[in-house]
Short mmCIF file of C-alpha atoms in Angstrom, two decimals:
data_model
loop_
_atom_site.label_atom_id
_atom_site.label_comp_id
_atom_site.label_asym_id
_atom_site.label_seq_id
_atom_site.Cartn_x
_atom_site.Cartn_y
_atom_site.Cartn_z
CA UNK A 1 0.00 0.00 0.00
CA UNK A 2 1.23 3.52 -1.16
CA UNK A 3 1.07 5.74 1.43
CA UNK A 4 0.56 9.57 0.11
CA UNK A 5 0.12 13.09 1.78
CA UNK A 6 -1.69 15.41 -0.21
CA UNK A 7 -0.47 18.87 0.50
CA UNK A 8 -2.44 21.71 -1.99
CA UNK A 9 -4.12 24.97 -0.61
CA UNK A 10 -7.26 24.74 -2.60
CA UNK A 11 -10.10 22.71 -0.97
CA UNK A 12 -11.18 21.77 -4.11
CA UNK A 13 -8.18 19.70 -5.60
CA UNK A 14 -7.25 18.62 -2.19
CA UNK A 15 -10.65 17.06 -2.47
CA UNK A 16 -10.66 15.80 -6.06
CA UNK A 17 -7.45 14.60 -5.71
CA UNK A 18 -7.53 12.62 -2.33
CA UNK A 19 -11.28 11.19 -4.52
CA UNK A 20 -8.92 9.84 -7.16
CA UNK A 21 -6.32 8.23 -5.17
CA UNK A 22 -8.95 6.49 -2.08
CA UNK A 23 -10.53 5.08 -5.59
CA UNK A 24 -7.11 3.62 -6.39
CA UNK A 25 -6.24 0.20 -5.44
CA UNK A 26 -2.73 -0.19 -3.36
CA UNK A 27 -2.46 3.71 -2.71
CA UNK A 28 -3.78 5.21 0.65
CA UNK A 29 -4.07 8.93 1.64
CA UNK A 30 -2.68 9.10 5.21
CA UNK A 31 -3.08 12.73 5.54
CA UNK A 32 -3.69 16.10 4.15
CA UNK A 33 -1.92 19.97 4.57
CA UNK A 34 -2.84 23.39 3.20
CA UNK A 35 0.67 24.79 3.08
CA UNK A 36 4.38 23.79 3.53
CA UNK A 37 4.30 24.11 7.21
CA UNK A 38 1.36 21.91 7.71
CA UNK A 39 3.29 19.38 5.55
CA UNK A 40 6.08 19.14 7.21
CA UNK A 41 4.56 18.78 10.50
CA UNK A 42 1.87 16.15 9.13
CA UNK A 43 4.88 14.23 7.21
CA UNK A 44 6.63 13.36 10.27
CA UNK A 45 3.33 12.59 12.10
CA UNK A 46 1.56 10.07 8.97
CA UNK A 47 4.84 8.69 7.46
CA UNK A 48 3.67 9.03 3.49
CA UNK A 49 6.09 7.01 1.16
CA UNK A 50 4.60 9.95 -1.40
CA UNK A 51 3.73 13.39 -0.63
CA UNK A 52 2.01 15.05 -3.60
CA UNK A 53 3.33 18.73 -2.84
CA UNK A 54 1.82 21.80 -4.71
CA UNK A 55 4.23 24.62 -5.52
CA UNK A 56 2.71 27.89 -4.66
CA UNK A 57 1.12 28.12 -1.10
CA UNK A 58 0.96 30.32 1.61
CA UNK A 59 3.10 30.32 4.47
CA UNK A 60 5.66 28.03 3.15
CA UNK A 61 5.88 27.17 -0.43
CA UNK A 62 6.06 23.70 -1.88
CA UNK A 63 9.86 24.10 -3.11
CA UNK A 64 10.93 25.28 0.46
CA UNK A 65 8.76 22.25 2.69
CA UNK A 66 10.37 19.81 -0.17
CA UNK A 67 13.94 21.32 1.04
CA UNK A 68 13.00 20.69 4.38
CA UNK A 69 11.79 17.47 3.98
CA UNK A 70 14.24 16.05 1.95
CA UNK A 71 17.22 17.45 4.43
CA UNK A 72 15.26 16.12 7.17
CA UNK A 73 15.59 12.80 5.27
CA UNK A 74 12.15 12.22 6.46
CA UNK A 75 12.16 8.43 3.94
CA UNK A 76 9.29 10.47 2.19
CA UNK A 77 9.54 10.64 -1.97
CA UNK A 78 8.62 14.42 -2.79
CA UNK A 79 6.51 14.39 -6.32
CA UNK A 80 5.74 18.19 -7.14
CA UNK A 81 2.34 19.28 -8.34
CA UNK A 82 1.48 22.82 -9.97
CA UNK A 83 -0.77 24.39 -12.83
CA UNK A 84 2.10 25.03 -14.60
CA UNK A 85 5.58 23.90 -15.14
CA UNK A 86 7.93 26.59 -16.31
CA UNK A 87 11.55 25.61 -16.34
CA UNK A 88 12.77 27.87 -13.29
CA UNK A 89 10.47 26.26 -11.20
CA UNK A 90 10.98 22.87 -12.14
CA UNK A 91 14.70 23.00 -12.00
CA UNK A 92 13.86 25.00 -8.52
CA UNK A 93 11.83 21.83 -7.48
CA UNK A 94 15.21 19.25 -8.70
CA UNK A 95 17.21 21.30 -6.46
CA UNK A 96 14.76 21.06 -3.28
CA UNK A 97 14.99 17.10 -3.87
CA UNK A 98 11.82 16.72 -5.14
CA UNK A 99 11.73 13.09 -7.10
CA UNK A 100 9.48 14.67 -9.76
CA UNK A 101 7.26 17.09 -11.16
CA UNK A 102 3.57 16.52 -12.64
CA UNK A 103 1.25 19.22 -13.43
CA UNK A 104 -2.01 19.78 -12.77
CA UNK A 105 -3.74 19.93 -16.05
CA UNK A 106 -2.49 16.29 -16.82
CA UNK A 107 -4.33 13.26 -17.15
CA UNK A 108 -5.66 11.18 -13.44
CA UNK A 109 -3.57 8.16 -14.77
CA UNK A 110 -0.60 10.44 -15.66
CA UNK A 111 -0.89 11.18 -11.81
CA UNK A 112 -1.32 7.63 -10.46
CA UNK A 113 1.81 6.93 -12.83
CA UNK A 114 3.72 9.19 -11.23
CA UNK A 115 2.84 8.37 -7.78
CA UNK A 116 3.54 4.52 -8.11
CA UNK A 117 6.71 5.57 -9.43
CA UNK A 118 7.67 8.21 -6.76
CA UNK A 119 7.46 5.32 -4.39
CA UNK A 120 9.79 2.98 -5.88
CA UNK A 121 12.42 5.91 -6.33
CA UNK A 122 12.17 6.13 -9.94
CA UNK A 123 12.04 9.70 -11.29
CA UNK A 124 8.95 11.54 -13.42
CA UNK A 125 9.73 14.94 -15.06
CA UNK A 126 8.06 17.25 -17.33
CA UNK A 127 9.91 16.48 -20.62
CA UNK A 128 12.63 18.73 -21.81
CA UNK A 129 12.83 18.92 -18.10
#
């Protein structure tokens, strides 16, 4: 079972995507944050193998709770997850330690892809990435 945290700021695709992934056999949601502070804290209390991380929050964004995380070497893949994927901000998200990047106007399976491959280490970027 894939354990994931779902960390966006908008109650709506929180919602939709926690919807897709409790539909989706072998992955669990353990948890849910609205910003980068809220993830960090939840990550060390649920223990995600995955923790879908958007980019742009309040508080703390995305690329700096992925830094965090990823220092704190909390065993946690970090998969990024914005509208859009301009190259600064991917190459931002590579730096934090994120394992991957998948944008929100892709395809559900495109996520679930890169969810079951966030938690067997493998890497998913935007191509040209």
């Amino acid at each position: 079972m894939i354990r994931v945290l779902v960390v966006d700021d908008h109650p709506v695709v929180r919602a939709a995507v926690i919807d897709l992934l409790e539909s989706t056999d072998g992955v669990s949601v353990v948890g849910q944050a609205v910003d980068g502070l809220e993830a960090i804290e939840r990550a060390d209390q649920v223990k995600p193998d995955v923790v879908l991380m958007d980019v742009t929050m309040p508080n703390m964004s995305g690329i700096e709770a992925t830094r965090r995380l990823t220092a704190e070497r909390s065993g946690a893949s970090v998969l990024m997850f914005s509208a859009e994927a301009r190259p600064c901000v991917v190459r931002a998200a590579r730096e934090a330690g994120a394992i991957g990047f998948v944008t929100k106007g892709c395809r559900a399976r495109e996520v679930l892809r890169a969810i079951y491959a966030a938690s067997e280490g493998r890497s998913v970027w935007p191509a040209g990435a």
